[in-house]
XYZ file of C-alpha atoms in Angstrom:
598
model
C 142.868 78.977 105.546
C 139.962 78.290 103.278
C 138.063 76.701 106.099
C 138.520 80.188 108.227
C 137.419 81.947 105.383
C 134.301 79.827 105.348
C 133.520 80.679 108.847
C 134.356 84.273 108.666
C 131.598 84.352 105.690
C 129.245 82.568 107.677
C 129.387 84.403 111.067
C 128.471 87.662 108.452
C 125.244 89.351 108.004
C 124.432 88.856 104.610
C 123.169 92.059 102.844
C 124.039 93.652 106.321
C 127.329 96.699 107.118
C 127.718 97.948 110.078
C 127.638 101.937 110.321
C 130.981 101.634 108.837
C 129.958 100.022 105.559
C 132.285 97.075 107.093
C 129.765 93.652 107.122
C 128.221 93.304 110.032
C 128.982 89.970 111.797
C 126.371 87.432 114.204
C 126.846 87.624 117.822
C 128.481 91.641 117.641
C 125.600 93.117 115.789
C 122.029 92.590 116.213
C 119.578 91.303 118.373
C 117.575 92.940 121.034
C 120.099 95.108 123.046
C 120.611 96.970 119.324
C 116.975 97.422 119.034
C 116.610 98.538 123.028
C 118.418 101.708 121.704
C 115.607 102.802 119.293
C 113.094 101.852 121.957
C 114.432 104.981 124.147
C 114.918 106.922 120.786
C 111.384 106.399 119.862
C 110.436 107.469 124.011
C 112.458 110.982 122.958
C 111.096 111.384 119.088
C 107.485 111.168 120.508
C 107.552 113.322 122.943
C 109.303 115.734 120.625
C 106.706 115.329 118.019
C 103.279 115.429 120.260
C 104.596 118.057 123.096
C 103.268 120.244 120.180
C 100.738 118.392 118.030
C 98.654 117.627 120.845
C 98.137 121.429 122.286
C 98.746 122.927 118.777
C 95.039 123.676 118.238
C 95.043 125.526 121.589
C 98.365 127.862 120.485
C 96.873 128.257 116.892
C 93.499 129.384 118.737
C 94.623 131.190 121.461
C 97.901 132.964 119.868
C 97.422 132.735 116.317
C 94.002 133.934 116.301
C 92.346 131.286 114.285
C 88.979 130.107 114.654
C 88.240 126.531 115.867
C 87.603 124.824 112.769
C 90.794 126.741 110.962
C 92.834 125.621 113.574
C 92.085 121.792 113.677
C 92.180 122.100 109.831
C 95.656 123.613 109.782
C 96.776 120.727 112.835
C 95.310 117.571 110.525
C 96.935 119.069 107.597
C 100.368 119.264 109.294
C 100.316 115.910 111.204
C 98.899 114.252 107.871
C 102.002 116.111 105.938
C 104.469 114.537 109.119
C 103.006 111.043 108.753
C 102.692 110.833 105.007
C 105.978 112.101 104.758
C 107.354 108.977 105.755
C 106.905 107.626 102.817
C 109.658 109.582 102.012
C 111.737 108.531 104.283
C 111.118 105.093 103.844
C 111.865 105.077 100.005
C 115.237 106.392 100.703
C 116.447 104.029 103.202
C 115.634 101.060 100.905
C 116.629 102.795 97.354
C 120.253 104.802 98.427
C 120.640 105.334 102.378
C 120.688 103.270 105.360
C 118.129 103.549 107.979
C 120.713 104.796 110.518
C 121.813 107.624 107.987
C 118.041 108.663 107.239
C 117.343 109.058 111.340
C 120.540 111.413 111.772
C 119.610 113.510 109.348
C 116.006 113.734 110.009
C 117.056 114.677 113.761
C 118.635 117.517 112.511
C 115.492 118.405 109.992
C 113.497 118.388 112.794
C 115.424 120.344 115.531
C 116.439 123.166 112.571
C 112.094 123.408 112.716
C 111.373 123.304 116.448
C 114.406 126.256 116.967
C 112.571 128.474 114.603
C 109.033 127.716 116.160
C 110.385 128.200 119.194
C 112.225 131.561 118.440
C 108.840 132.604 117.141
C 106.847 131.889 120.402
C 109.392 133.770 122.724
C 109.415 137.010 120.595
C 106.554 139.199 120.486
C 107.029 141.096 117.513
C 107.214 137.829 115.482
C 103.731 136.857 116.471
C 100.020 138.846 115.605
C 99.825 141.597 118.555
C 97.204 140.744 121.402
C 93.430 141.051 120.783
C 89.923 140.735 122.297
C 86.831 138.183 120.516
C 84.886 140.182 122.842
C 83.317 143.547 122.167
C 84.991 146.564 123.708
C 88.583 146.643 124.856
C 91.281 145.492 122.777
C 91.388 145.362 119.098
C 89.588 142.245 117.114
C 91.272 139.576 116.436
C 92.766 139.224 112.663
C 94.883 135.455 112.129
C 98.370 135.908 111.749
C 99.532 136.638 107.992
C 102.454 137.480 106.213
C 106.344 136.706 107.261
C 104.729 135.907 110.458
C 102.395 132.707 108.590
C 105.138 132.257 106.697
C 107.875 131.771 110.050
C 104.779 129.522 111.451
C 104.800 127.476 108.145
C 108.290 127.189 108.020
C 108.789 125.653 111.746
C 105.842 123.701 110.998
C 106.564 121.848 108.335
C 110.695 121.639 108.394
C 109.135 119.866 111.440
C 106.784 118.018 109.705
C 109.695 116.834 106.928
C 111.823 115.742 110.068
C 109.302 113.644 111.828
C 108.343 111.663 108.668
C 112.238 110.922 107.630
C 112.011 109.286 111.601
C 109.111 107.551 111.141
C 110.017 106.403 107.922
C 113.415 104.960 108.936
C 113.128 104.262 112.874
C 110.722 101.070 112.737
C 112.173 99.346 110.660
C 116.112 100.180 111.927
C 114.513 98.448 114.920
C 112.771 95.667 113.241
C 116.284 94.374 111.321
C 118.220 94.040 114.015
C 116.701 90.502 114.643
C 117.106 87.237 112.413
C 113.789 86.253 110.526
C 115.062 83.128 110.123
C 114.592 81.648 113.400
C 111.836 81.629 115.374
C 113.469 83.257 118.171
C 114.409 86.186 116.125
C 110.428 86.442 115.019
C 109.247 86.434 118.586
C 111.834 88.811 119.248
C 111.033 91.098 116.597
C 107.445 91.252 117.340
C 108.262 91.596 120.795
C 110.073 95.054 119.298
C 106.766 95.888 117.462
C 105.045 95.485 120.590
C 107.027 97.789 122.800
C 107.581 100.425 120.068
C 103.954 101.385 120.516
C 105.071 100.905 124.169
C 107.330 103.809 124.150
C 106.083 105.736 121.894
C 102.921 105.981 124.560
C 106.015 106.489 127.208
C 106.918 109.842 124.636
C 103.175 110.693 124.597
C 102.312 110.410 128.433
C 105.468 113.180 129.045
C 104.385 115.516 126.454
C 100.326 115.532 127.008
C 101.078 115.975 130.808
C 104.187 118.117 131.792
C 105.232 119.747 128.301
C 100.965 120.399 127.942
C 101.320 121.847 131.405
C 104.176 123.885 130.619
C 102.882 125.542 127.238
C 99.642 126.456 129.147
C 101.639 128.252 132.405
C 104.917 129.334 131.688
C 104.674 129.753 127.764
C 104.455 127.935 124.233
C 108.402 129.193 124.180
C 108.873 126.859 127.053
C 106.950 124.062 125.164
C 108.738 124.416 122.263
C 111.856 124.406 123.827
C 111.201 120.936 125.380
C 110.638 119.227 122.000
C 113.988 121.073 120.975
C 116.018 119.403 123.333
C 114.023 116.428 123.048
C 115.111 115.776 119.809
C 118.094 116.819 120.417
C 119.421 114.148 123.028
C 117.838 111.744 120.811
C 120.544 111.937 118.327
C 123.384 111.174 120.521
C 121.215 107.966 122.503
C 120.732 106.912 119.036
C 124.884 107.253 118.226
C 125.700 105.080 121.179
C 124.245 101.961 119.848
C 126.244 102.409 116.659
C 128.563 99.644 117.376
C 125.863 97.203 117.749
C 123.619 97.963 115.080
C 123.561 96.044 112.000
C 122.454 98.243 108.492
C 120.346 96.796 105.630
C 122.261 97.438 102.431
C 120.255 99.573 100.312
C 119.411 97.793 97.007
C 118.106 100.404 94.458
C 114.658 101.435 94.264
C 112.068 99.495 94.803
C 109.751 101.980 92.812
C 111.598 100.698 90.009
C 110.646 96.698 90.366
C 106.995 97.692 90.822
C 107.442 99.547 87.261
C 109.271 97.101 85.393
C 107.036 93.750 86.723
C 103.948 96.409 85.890
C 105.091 97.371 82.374
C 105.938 94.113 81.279
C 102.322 93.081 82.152
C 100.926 95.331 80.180
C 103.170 94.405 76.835
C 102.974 90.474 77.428
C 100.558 88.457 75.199
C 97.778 86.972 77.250
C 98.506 83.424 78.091
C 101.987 83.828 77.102
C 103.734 82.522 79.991
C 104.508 79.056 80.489
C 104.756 76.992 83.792
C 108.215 75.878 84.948
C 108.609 71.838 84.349
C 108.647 70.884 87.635
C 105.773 71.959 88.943
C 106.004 73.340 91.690
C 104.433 76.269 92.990
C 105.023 79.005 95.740
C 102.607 78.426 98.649
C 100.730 81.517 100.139
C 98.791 80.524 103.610
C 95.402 81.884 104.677
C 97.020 82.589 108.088
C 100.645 83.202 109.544
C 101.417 79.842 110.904
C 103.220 78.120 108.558
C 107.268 77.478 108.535
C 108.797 81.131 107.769
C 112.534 79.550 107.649
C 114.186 79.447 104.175
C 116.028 75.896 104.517
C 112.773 74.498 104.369
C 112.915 74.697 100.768
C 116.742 74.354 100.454
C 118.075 70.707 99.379
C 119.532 68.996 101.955
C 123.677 69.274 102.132
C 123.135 72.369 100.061
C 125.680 75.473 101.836
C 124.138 78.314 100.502
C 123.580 81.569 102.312
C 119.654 82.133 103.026
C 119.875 85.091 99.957
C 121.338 82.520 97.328
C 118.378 79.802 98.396
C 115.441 81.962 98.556
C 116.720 83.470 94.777
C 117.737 79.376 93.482
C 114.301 78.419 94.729
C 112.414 81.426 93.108
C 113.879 80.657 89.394
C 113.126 77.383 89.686
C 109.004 77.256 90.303
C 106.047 78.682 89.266
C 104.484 82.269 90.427
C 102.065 81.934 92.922
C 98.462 81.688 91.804
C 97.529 84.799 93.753
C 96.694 87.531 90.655
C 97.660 85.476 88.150
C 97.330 88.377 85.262
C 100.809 89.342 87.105
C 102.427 85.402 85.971
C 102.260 87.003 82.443
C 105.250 89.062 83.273
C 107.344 85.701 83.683
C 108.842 83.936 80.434
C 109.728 80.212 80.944
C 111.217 77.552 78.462
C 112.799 74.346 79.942
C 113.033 75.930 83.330
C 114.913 79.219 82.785
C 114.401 82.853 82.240
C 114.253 84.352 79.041
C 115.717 87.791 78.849
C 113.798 90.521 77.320
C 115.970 93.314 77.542
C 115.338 95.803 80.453
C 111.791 93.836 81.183
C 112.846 90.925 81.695
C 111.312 89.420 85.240
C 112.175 87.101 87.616
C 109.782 84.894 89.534
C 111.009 86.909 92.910
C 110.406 90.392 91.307
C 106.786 89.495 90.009
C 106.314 87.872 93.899
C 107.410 91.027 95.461
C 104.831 93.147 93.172
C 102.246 90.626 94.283
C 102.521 91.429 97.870
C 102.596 95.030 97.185
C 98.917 94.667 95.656
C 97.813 92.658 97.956
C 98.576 94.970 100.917
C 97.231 97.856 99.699
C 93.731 96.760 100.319
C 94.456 96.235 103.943
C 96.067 99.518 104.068
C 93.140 101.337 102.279
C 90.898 99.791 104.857
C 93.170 101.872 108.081
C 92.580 105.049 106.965
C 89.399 106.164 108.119
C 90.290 104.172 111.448
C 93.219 106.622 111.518
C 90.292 109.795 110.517
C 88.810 109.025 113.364
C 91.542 108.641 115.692
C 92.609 112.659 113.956
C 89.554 113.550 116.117
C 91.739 113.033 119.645
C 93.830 116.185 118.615
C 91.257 118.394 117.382
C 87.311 118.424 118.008
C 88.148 116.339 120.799
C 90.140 118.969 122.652
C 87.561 121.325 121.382
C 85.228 119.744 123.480
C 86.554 119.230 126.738
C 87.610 122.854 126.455
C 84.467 123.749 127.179
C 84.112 120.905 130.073
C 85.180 121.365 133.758
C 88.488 120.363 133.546
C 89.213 120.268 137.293
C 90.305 116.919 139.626
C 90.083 118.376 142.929
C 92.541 121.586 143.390
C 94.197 120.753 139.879
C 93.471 121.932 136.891
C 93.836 119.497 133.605
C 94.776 121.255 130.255
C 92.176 119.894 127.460
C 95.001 118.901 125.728
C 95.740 116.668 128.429
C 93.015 114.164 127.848
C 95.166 112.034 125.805
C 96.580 110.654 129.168
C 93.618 108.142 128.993
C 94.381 106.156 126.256
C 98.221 106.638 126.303
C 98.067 104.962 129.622
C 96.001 102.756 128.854
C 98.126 101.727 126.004
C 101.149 101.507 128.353
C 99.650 99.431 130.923
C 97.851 97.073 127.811
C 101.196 96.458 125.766
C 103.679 94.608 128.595
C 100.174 92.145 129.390
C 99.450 91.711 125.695
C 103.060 90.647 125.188
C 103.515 88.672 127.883
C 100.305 87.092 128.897
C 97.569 87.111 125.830
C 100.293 86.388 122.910
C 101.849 83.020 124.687
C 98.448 82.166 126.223
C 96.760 82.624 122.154
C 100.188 80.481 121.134
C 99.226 77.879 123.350
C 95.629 77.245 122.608
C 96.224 77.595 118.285
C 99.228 75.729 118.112
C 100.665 78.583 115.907
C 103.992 80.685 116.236
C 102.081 83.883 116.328
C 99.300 83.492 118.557
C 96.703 86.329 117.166
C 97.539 87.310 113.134
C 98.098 90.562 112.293
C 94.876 91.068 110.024
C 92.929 89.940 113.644
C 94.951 92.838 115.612
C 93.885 95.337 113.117
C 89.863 94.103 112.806
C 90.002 94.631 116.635
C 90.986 97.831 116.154
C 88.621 98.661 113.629
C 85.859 97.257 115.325
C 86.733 99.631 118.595
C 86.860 102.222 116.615
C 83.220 102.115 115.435
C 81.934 102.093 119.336
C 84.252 104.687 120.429
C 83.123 107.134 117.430
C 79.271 106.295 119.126
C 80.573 106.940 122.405
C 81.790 110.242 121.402
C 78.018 111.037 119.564
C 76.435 110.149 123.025
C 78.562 112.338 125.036
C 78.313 115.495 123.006
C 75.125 115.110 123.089
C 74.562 114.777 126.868
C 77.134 118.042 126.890
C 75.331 120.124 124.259
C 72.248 119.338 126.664
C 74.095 120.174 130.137
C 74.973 124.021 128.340
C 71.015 124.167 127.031
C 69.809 123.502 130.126
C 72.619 125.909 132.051
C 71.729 128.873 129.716
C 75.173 128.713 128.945
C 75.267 127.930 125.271
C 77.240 131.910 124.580
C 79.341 131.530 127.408
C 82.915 131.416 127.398
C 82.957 129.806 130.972
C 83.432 125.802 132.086
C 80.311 123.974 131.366
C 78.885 122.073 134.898
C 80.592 118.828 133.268
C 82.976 116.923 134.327
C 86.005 116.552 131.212
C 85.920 112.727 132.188
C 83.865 112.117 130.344
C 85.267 112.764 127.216
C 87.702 109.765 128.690
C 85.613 107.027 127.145
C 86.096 108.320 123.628
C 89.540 108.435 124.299
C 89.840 105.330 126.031
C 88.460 103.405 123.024
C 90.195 105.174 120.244
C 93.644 104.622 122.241
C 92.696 100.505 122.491
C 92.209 100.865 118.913
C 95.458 102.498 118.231
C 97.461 100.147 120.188
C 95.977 97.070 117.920
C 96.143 98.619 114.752
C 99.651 99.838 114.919
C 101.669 97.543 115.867
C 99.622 94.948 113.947
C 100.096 97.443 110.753
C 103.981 97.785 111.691
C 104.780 94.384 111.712
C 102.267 93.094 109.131
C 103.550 95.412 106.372
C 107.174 94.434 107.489
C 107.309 91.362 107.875
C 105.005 90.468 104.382
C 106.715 92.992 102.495
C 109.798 91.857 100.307
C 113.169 92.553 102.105
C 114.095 95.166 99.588
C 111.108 97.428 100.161
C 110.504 96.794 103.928
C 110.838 100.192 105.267
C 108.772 101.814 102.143
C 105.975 99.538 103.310
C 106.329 99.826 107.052
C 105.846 103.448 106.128
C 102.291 102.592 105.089
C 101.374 102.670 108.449
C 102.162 106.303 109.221
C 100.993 107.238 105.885
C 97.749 105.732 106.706
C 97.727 107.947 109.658
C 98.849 111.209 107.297
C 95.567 110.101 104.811
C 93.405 109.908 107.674
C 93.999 112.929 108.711
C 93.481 114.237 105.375
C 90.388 112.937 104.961
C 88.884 114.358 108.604
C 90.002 117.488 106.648
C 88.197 116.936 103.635
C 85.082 115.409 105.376
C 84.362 118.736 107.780
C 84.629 120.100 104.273
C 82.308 118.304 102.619
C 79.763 118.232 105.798
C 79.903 121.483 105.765
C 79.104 122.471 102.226
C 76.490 119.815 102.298
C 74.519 120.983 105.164
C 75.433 124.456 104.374
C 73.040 124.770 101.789
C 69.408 126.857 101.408
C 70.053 129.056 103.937
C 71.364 126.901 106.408
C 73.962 127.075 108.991
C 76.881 124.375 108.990
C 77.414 121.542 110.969
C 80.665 121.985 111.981
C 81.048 126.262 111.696
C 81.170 129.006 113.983
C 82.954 130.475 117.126
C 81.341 128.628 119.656
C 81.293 124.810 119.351
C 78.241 124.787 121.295
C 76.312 125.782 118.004
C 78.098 123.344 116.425
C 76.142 119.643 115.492
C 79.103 117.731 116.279
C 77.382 114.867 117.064
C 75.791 114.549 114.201
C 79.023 114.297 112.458
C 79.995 111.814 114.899
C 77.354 109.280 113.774
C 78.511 109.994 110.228
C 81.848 109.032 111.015
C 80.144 105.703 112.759
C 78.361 104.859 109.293
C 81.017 104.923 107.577
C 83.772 103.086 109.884
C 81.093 100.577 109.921
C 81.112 100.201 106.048
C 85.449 100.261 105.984
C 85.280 97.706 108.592
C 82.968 95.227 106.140
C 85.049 96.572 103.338
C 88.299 94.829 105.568
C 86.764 91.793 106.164
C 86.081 91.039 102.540
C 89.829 91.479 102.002
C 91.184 90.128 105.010
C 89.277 86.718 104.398
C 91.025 86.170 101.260
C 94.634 87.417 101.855
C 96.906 85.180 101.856
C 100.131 85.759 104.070
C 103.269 85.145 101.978
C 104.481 82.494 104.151
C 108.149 83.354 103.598
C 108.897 81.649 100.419
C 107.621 78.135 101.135
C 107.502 76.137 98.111
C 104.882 73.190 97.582
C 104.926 70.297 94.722
């Protein structure tokens, strides 16, 4: 009986239920099939999300009555609010709630949003009345105001809640269905990382192309309405995996760790703590190659569940020599843990802070990656509005041009995965092929040509409407829209490295009780980016605003604007972030999983 028992409690899951709350057992729960579930979620939660985002500048222009750089303000503020609340979403499924409980209720969040954007766009006395920005005719124009704002807001950002409780849970729901203790399990899992971005280009390419198309000829209520029930069969494809997924247990709040290593850093006498007698020390690698499996460092003929090893092994070594100040924290005599009351740390805890701090440089360095890839959705579609947007008898919506890089992405992903991974694995010898920190250079580095790219171009188009005498005119410039393309087409490579090398580098470094807080960094790198476009039209405006003269980026023609000007600005200073990431990514050390040396 005892030896059943045994193998009962070894077939489990440890730290894993099933959506139950009954433990979630190998070979029923887990693995890819689970994860192939939030693949089509993600394909449905996408194109939910960017049916609107992408051809919301056009609705808030053309319907709202805003003016160009009011409407790509209010669009980066509302996709920065969706991505940065994921942070949100993250924090609860690691402190109280599982991942799987977090994405249900989002759903609902964000379908309670889309009904009342979408009741707003099909009534006509909810919206501002019709207008003229020409002279003569029909009333000016006046942006909407009052209940009506305050309807918009509302849809907008229940939305914008809904999408970053998703994003905060749905990665990493995927991501732990696989077994990081095996090297299978890590292929698999970045495998998962790896088509995520996949399908989540799958969502894009439906919602830039036929829900664009529909919100530009039969209605925004019709465009709405697709991201409605969107969202809405996402929730039941998500339920019918139930039986096979397996739930991280939630273990408190992580928020609380960070405080208590933090705090007791600050009391502890300098040089206070004292190494463990052994000697030996926690290894941190320069690069991701080393042995990630936790028996390495378990004594042979020891049966102890991966948990109880990786916790034996941390209370009996030394910190890591990685920001030592942090060691301080630790109190050591003869080889255990002295309790201090409430701040008393363990070796793990002050590990787990480490990694946090040393992330956050890498994180830093995204965000004006992600500023620049906030100008696809905004100045971008600006400018191709204004561009001959026709391929042969058909007629492409502006806010169609993301088609370029999302297929790109598509077509990209499947060959990365299954031709330049395994041929990088064979010629380095090394388990992952290309590190994460080289994914997101690459991506960094693409983004500084495309953001040149997009100076040349505007400037050949601001020529084409000088020399057409067509600088005041409403109508198609003699330009083709392709070539706004390249732009795209670098910004999208650039987004395919850097996310799903952000993805699975903050999960898979961060400790297993904060990994969906982290892998929320990487949509909350998106929401500061988009903050920051925000605040740098601001500041380019006031600074070039002054004695007299006329903005940059202001006005009601974007053919007065000096967009590429602010272009090359945005090129400067990508530049600068990307030598700002190399001086961190040289000296981060990857944590290796817990491998002990000495």
């Amino acid at each position: 009986m005892e030896g059943g028992g045994a193998a009962r409690g070894a077939e489990r899951w440890e730290g894993y239920v099933d959506w139950r709350n009954r433990p979630a057992t190998r070979g029923r729960h887990g693995g890819m099939l689970a994860a192939s579930f939030v693949l089509v979620v993600e394909v449905l939660e996408n194109l939910a999300f960017l049916a609107n985002a992408s051809n919301l500048v056009t609705y808030l222009m053309g319907f709202m009555h805003y003016s160009p750089s009011q409407s790509a303000t209010t669009v980066t503020n509302f996709m920065g609010t969706a991505f940065l609340l994921a942070l949100l979403g993250g924090f609860l499924s690691d402190a109280f709630f599982t991942t799987y409980t977090i994405y249900i209720v989002s759903a609902f969040i964000e379908f309670t949003g889309l009904v009342i954007l979408t009741v707003q766009a099909r009534t006509p006395h909810l919206m501002p009345p019709p207008c003229s920005k020409s002279a003569g005719g029909a009333p000016p124009c006046a942006p909407v105001s009052g209940a009506k704002k305050a309807m918009l807001f509302a849809g907008l950002y229940l939305t914008a809640l809904g999408v970053g409780g998703i994003k905060g849970s749905l990665p990493s729901h995927g991501a732990e269905q696989f077994d990081e203790h095996a090297p299978r399990g890590r292929k698999a899992r970045s495998t998962f990382f790896n088509y995520f971005v996949f399908c989540l280009s799958c969502g894009a390419l439906v919602a830039v192309t036929f829900a664009v198309w529909v919100e530009d000829n039969r209605g925004w209520q019709w465009g709405f309405g697709i991201s409605t029930i969107a969202i809405l069969l996402s929730v039941p494809v998500f339920a019918a995996g139930s039986g096979l997924y397996r739930n991280k247990v939630p273990t408190g709040s992580p928020l609380t760790t960070i405080a208590k290593v933090l705090l007791a850093v600050a009391l502890a006498r300098r040089g206070g703590a004292q190494s463990a007698s052994n000697g030996a020390v926690i290894d941190r690698a320069p690069s991701p190659t080393g042995s990630t499996d936790m028996k390495d460092y378990c004594k042979p003929g020891e049966m102890m569940n991966i948990a109880d090893a990786a916790a034996a092994a941390a209370d009996q070594v030394e910190p890591s020599r990685e920001l030592a100040f942090l060691n301080r924290a630790v109190r050591c005599q003869e080889g255990e843990p002295q309790q201090n009351g409430r701040l008393a740390c363990t070796v793990q805890e002050v590990e787990d802070v480490k990694i946090v701090l040393m992330v956050l440089p890498i994180f830093v360095s995204t965000i004006m990656l992600n500023c620049c890839l906030a100008q696809l959705s905004t100045f971008s579609v600006e400018q191709a509005a204004t561009m001959d947007t026709r391929v042969g008898r058909l007629t492409v919506p502006p806010a169609s041009l993301p088609v370029f890089p999302v297929t790109f992405i598509i077509l990209l992903a499947p060959v990365y995965d299954h031709v330049i991974v395994p041929f990088a694995r064979r010629v380095t010898g090394t388990e992952m092929g290309i590190s994460h920190l080289q994914r997101i250079g690459t991506g960094l580095v693409l983004s500084i040509v495309a953001m040149a790219v997009a100076a040349v171009v505007e400037v050949k188009r601001k020529n084409v409407a000088a020399d057409s005498g067509m600088l005041d005119s409403p109508k198609p410039l003699p330009i083709s829209f392709f070539w706004i393309a390249f732009q795209y087409l670098f910004l999208g490579s650039a987004d395919l490295f850097t996310l799903a090398g952000l993805l699975e580098f903050f999960f898979s470094e961060a400790p297993s009780r904060m990994r969906s807080l982290a892998t929320s960094l990487s949509w909350a790198s998106l929401a500061l980016g988009y903050y920051l476009s925000s605040v740098l039209v601001s500041i380019v405006n006031s600074a070039t605003g002054r004695g007299g003269h006329r903005p940059w980026l202001q006005g009601a023609s974007l053919n007065h604007y000096h967009l590429e000007r602010f272009y090359w600005v945005m090129c400067v200073l990508s530049t600068l972030n990307y030598l700002f990431f190399l001086f961190w990514a040289i000296r981060y050390k990857y944590r290796n999983a817990g491998v002990i040396k000495g």
